[in-house]
């Protein structure tokens, strides 16, 4: 953090930190006033200005640091948490919020999410549209089937994780509840095989997979997986 030693604000802050701040706020130069409320927290560690355990970032590096905090396009909460672990300057939190709100990629993503939520209206009756997914729990695999209408959940274990066992389990479930018009599944190989397409043809239901670009479109099954895991861990 050599930039701290060339930044004029940091240089003055170092002087104040070493020699003590003026006792009156009125004697603090205007450009250092944003640091005044935090002055008791600002200290030097091996020549480096810190606020608590967070490195003080000079103005010339703040934009770059904002970008780094937003790597992976995490939301405001995650970005703020990252900052709280590592770095600080006056107004960090507000600037992070502004940045995330202005980020084009994030805006695009939340719009897509809203559109998808709106494009999956409740089907008119139970067991018309059903979602299925496979999840792992303590070295075993399970298939979870959830009805969009009633949110009813059915779970079966899958000893060998193959299309054959997946189809077998679904046949048992369909025998009890009927064949849905539409089955939405994840992109797992058990659902992607030609055997699974044959099963769909045979039983006469439409098979839709959640596209990898919008994994949340199988949100119904993923919610069910979370519910089941919560139940299993009790
Ligand atoms: Zn973003």
Tab-separated table of C-alpha atoms and ligand atoms in Angstrom:
chain	number	residue	atom	x	y	z
A	1	UNK	CA	0.000	0.000	0.000
A	2	UNK	CA	2.698	2.433	-1.099
A	3	UNK	CA	0.044	4.796	-2.453
A	4	UNK	CA	-0.731	5.794	1.126
A	5	UNK	CA	2.704	7.419	1.358
A	6	UNK	CA	2.214	9.512	-1.789
A	7	UNK	CA	-1.381	10.553	-1.052
A	8	UNK	CA	-1.534	13.982	0.604
A	9	UNK	CA	-4.650	13.143	2.656
A	10	UNK	CA	-3.000	9.991	3.997
A	11	UNK	CA	0.169	11.926	4.831
A	12	UNK	CA	-1.802	14.407	6.938
A	13	UNK	CA	-3.815	11.621	8.545
A	14	UNK	CA	-0.554	9.921	9.524
A	15	UNK	CA	0.660	13.124	11.150
A	16	UNK	CA	-2.594	13.471	13.104
A	17	UNK	CA	-2.535	9.819	14.097
A	18	UNK	CA	1.042	10.067	15.350
A	19	UNK	CA	0.851	13.473	17.012
A	20	UNK	CA	-2.803	13.546	18.020
A	21	UNK	CA	-5.830	15.176	16.416
A	22	UNK	CA	-6.758	18.807	17.164
A	23	UNK	CA	-9.051	18.896	20.175
A	24	UNK	CA	-11.565	20.989	18.275
A	25	UNK	CA	-13.232	19.970	15.029
A	26	UNK	CA	-12.910	23.559	13.785
A	27	UNK	CA	-9.135	23.197	13.614
A	28	UNK	CA	-9.311	20.218	11.269
A	29	UNK	CA	-8.740	21.014	7.562
A	30	UNK	CA	-11.973	20.631	5.615
A	31	UNK	CA	-10.802	17.738	3.425
A	32	UNK	CA	-9.988	15.729	6.557
A	33	UNK	CA	-13.371	16.304	8.202
A	34	UNK	CA	-14.873	13.076	6.773
A	35	UNK	CA	-12.288	11.196	8.869
A	36	UNK	CA	-13.047	13.147	12.061
A	37	UNK	CA	-15.882	10.893	13.362
A	38	UNK	CA	-13.614	7.841	12.943
A	39	UNK	CA	-10.445	9.392	14.349
A	40	UNK	CA	-10.330	7.190	17.468
A	41	UNK	CA	-10.479	4.092	15.246
A	42	UNK	CA	-7.775	5.217	12.838
A	43	UNK	CA	-4.315	3.983	13.760
A	44	UNK	CA	-0.958	3.093	12.261
A	45	UNK	CA	0.294	-0.473	12.016
A	46	UNK	CA	3.813	-0.810	10.633
A	47	UNK	CA	3.456	2.489	8.835
A	48	UNK	CA	0.079	1.551	7.340
A	49	UNK	CA	-3.065	3.541	8.095
A	50	UNK	CA	-5.895	1.320	9.303
A	51	UNK	CA	-9.393	1.917	10.575
A	52	UNK	CA	-9.882	-0.955	12.976
A	53	UNK	CA	-8.538	-3.861	10.930
A	54	UNK	CA	-9.479	-2.287	7.590
A	55	UNK	CA	-6.854	-0.681	5.374
A	56	UNK	CA	-7.514	2.955	4.600
A	57	UNK	CA	-7.768	3.356	0.824
A	58	UNK	CA	-6.632	6.677	-0.692
A	59	UNK	CA	-8.913	8.412	-3.208
A	60	UNK	CA	-6.885	7.419	-6.279
A	61	UNK	CA	-7.517	3.708	-5.609
A	62	UNK	CA	-11.147	3.788	-4.504
A	63	UNK	CA	-12.701	3.149	-7.933
A	64	UNK	CA	-10.452	0.150	-8.524
A	65	UNK	CA	-11.274	-1.220	-5.064
A	66	UNK	CA	-15.015	-0.785	-5.661
A	67	UNK	CA	-14.649	-2.902	-8.808
A	68	UNK	CA	-12.762	-5.568	-6.901
A	69	UNK	CA	-15.373	-5.644	-4.131
A	70	UNK	CA	-18.039	-6.237	-6.777
A	71	UNK	CA	-16.146	-9.084	-8.476
A	72	UNK	CA	-18.573	-11.868	-9.354
A	73	UNK	CA	-21.439	-9.345	-9.233
A	74	UNK	CA	-22.363	-10.078	-5.662
A	75	UNK	CA	-25.171	-8.069	-4.107
A	76	UNK	CA	-24.787	-5.064	-1.799
A	77	UNK	CA	-24.713	-7.138	1.409
A	78	UNK	CA	-21.860	-9.388	0.219
A	79	UNK	CA	-19.860	-6.455	-1.154
A	80	UNK	CA	-20.281	-4.485	2.076
A	81	UNK	CA	-19.237	-7.559	4.073
A	82	UNK	CA	-16.119	-7.906	1.915
A	83	UNK	CA	-15.261	-4.260	2.544
A	84	UNK	CA	-15.795	-4.644	6.280
A	85	UNK	CA	-13.215	-7.411	6.276
A	86	UNK	CA	-10.579	-5.556	4.353
A	87	UNK	CA	-10.779	-1.889	3.491
A	88	UNK	CA	-12.310	1.450	4.293
A	89	UNK	CA	-12.629	5.065	3.277
A	90	UNK	CA	-15.305	7.578	4.264
A	91	UNK	CA	-18.600	6.617	2.597
A	92	UNK	CA	-17.594	3.082	1.531
A	93	UNK	CA	-21.016	1.566	2.216
A	94	UNK	CA	-22.993	4.239	0.375
A	95	UNK	CA	-20.631	4.085	-2.616
A	96	UNK	CA	-20.958	0.287	-2.768
A	97	UNK	CA	-24.758	0.622	-2.818
A	98	UNK	CA	-24.590	3.210	-5.610
A	99	UNK	CA	-22.217	1.055	-7.627
A	100	UNK	CA	-24.321	-2.116	-7.387
A	101	UNK	CA	-27.502	-0.199	-8.243
A	102	UNK	CA	-25.817	1.279	-11.304
A	103	UNK	CA	-24.131	-1.969	-12.444
A	104	UNK	CA	-25.579	-2.847	-15.864
A	105	UNK	CA	-24.958	-6.570	-15.508
A	106	UNK	CA	-26.688	-6.695	-12.116
A	107	UNK	CA	-29.641	-4.668	-13.443
A	108	UNK	CA	-29.962	-6.997	-16.429
A	109	UNK	CA	-29.880	-10.035	-14.166
A	110	UNK	CA	-32.532	-8.817	-11.735
A	111	UNK	CA	-34.770	-7.872	-14.673
A	112	UNK	CA	-34.424	-11.384	-16.122
A	113	UNK	CA	-35.260	-12.842	-12.725
A	114	UNK	CA	-38.409	-10.717	-12.441
A	115	UNK	CA	-39.495	-11.689	-15.955
A	116	UNK	CA	-39.021	-15.368	-15.180
A	117	UNK	CA	-41.012	-15.096	-11.978
A	118	UNK	CA	-43.820	-13.399	-13.866
A	119	UNK	CA	-43.691	-15.932	-16.683
A	120	UNK	CA	-44.430	-18.903	-14.412
A	121	UNK	CA	-48.034	-18.341	-13.358
A	122	UNK	CA	-49.729	-20.855	-11.112
A	123	UNK	CA	-51.138	-23.749	-13.161
A	124	UNK	CA	-54.943	-24.027	-12.905
A	125	UNK	CA	-55.003	-27.401	-11.159
A	126	UNK	CA	-52.827	-29.742	-9.071
A	127	UNK	CA	-50.293	-32.079	-10.664
A	128	UNK	CA	-50.506	-30.371	-14.043
A	129	UNK	CA	-47.026	-28.915	-13.834
A	130	UNK	CA	-44.457	-30.702	-11.717
A	131	UNK	CA	-40.760	-30.082	-11.110
A	132	UNK	CA	-38.124	-32.703	-10.353
A	133	UNK	CA	-34.521	-32.520	-9.304
A	134	UNK	CA	-31.835	-34.721	-7.841
A	135	UNK	CA	-29.910	-33.863	-4.718
A	136	UNK	CA	-27.333	-35.476	-2.502
A	137	UNK	CA	-27.679	-36.034	1.215
A	138	UNK	CA	-25.053	-37.841	3.286
A	139	UNK	CA	-23.619	-39.939	0.426
A	140	UNK	CA	-27.048	-40.874	-0.962
A	141	UNK	CA	-28.893	-39.384	-3.895
A	142	UNK	CA	-32.566	-38.534	-3.842
A	143	UNK	CA	-35.076	-37.395	-6.389
A	144	UNK	CA	-37.509	-34.743	-5.257
A	145	UNK	CA	-40.738	-34.068	-7.141
A	146	UNK	CA	-42.802	-30.994	-6.354
A	147	UNK	CA	-46.208	-29.919	-7.598
A	148	UNK	CA	-46.291	-26.266	-8.694
A	149	UNK	CA	-49.923	-25.868	-7.680
A	150	UNK	CA	-49.998	-27.333	-4.178
A	151	UNK	CA	-46.234	-27.270	-3.448
A	152	UNK	CA	-46.722	-30.917	-2.482
A	153	UNK	CA	-43.344	-32.667	-2.234
A	154	UNK	CA	-42.525	-36.300	-2.927
A	155	UNK	CA	-39.061	-37.742	-2.258
A	156	UNK	CA	-37.514	-41.071	-3.271
A	157	UNK	CA	-33.980	-42.359	-2.884
A	158	UNK	CA	-31.882	-43.271	-5.903
A	159	UNK	CA	-29.431	-46.043	-5.093
A	160	UNK	CA	-27.692	-46.048	-8.477
A	161	UNK	CA	-27.760	-42.544	-9.885
A	162	UNK	CA	-28.897	-43.445	-13.406
A	163	UNK	CA	-31.628	-42.560	-15.870
A	164	UNK	CA	-33.119	-46.019	-15.319
A	165	UNK	CA	-33.607	-45.544	-11.558
A	166	UNK	CA	-34.759	-41.947	-12.044
A	167	UNK	CA	-37.418	-43.107	-14.514
A	168	UNK	CA	-38.402	-45.991	-12.238
A	169	UNK	CA	-38.948	-43.655	-9.273
A	170	UNK	CA	-40.909	-41.180	-11.375
A	171	UNK	CA	-43.121	-43.982	-12.718
A	172	UNK	CA	-43.998	-44.997	-9.151
A	173	UNK	CA	-44.800	-41.398	-8.231
A	174	UNK	CA	-46.847	-40.875	-11.430
A	175	UNK	CA	-48.736	-44.111	-10.759
A	176	UNK	CA	-49.902	-42.670	-7.459
A	177	UNK	CA	-50.592	-39.081	-8.478
A	178	UNK	CA	-51.100	-39.258	-12.222
A	179	UNK	CA	-48.925	-38.160	-15.121
A	180	UNK	CA	-48.386	-34.397	-15.217
A	181	UNK	CA	-48.761	-32.384	-18.400
A	182	UNK	CA	-45.372	-30.837	-17.894
A	183	UNK	CA	-42.288	-31.910	-15.971
A	184	UNK	CA	-39.576	-29.331	-15.329
A	185	UNK	CA	-36.190	-30.774	-14.367
A	186	UNK	CA	-32.626	-29.688	-13.783
A	187	UNK	CA	-29.917	-30.301	-16.369
A	188	UNK	CA	-28.475	-33.441	-14.785
A	189	UNK	CA	-27.382	-36.265	-17.126
A	190	UNK	CA	-30.205	-38.480	-15.788
A	191	UNK	CA	-32.699	-36.085	-17.379
A	192	UNK	CA	-30.690	-35.295	-20.498
A	193	UNK	CA	-30.391	-38.850	-21.847
A	194	UNK	CA	-32.384	-40.176	-24.784
A	195	UNK	CA	-33.901	-42.788	-22.473
A	196	UNK	CA	-35.490	-39.991	-20.514
A	197	UNK	CA	-36.911	-38.442	-23.714
A	198	UNK	CA	-38.389	-41.840	-24.581
A	199	UNK	CA	-39.991	-41.989	-21.145
A	200	UNK	CA	-41.539	-38.543	-21.709
A	201	UNK	CA	-42.861	-39.605	-25.122
A	202	UNK	CA	-44.145	-42.872	-23.736
A	203	UNK	CA	-46.030	-41.263	-20.869
A	204	UNK	CA	-47.061	-38.261	-22.919
A	205	UNK	CA	-45.779	-35.381	-20.813
A	206	UNK	CA	-43.845	-32.353	-21.918
A	207	UNK	CA	-40.289	-32.328	-20.568
A	208	UNK	CA	-38.752	-28.906	-19.962
A	209	UNK	CA	-35.255	-28.418	-18.582
A	210	UNK	CA	-34.121	-25.319	-16.777
A	211	UNK	CA	-31.610	-23.672	-19.065
A	212	UNK	CA	-28.096	-23.330	-17.641
A	213	UNK	CA	-28.272	-19.585	-18.284
A	214	UNK	CA	-31.232	-19.221	-15.962
A	215	UNK	CA	-30.780	-21.932	-13.333
A	216	UNK	CA	-33.423	-20.227	-11.185
A	217	UNK	CA	-36.111	-21.333	-13.618
A	218	UNK	CA	-36.141	-24.663	-11.786
A	219	UNK	CA	-36.538	-22.689	-8.572
A	220	UNK	CA	-39.594	-24.719	-7.606
A	221	UNK	CA	-37.559	-27.936	-7.359
A	222	UNK	CA	-34.633	-26.182	-5.706
A	223	UNK	CA	-36.932	-24.749	-3.033
A	224	UNK	CA	-38.278	-28.264	-2.482
A	225	UNK	CA	-34.732	-29.625	-2.141
A	226	UNK	CA	-34.022	-27.039	0.564
A	227	UNK	CA	-37.220	-27.971	2.397
A	228	UNK	CA	-36.423	-31.681	2.250
A	229	UNK	CA	-32.860	-31.154	3.460
A	230	UNK	CA	-34.185	-29.132	6.395
A	231	UNK	CA	-36.565	-31.959	7.244
A	232	UNK	CA	-33.832	-34.585	6.911
A	233	UNK	CA	-31.481	-32.697	9.191
A	234	UNK	CA	-34.008	-32.534	12.035
B	1	LIG	ZN1	-22.843	-6.140	-10.984
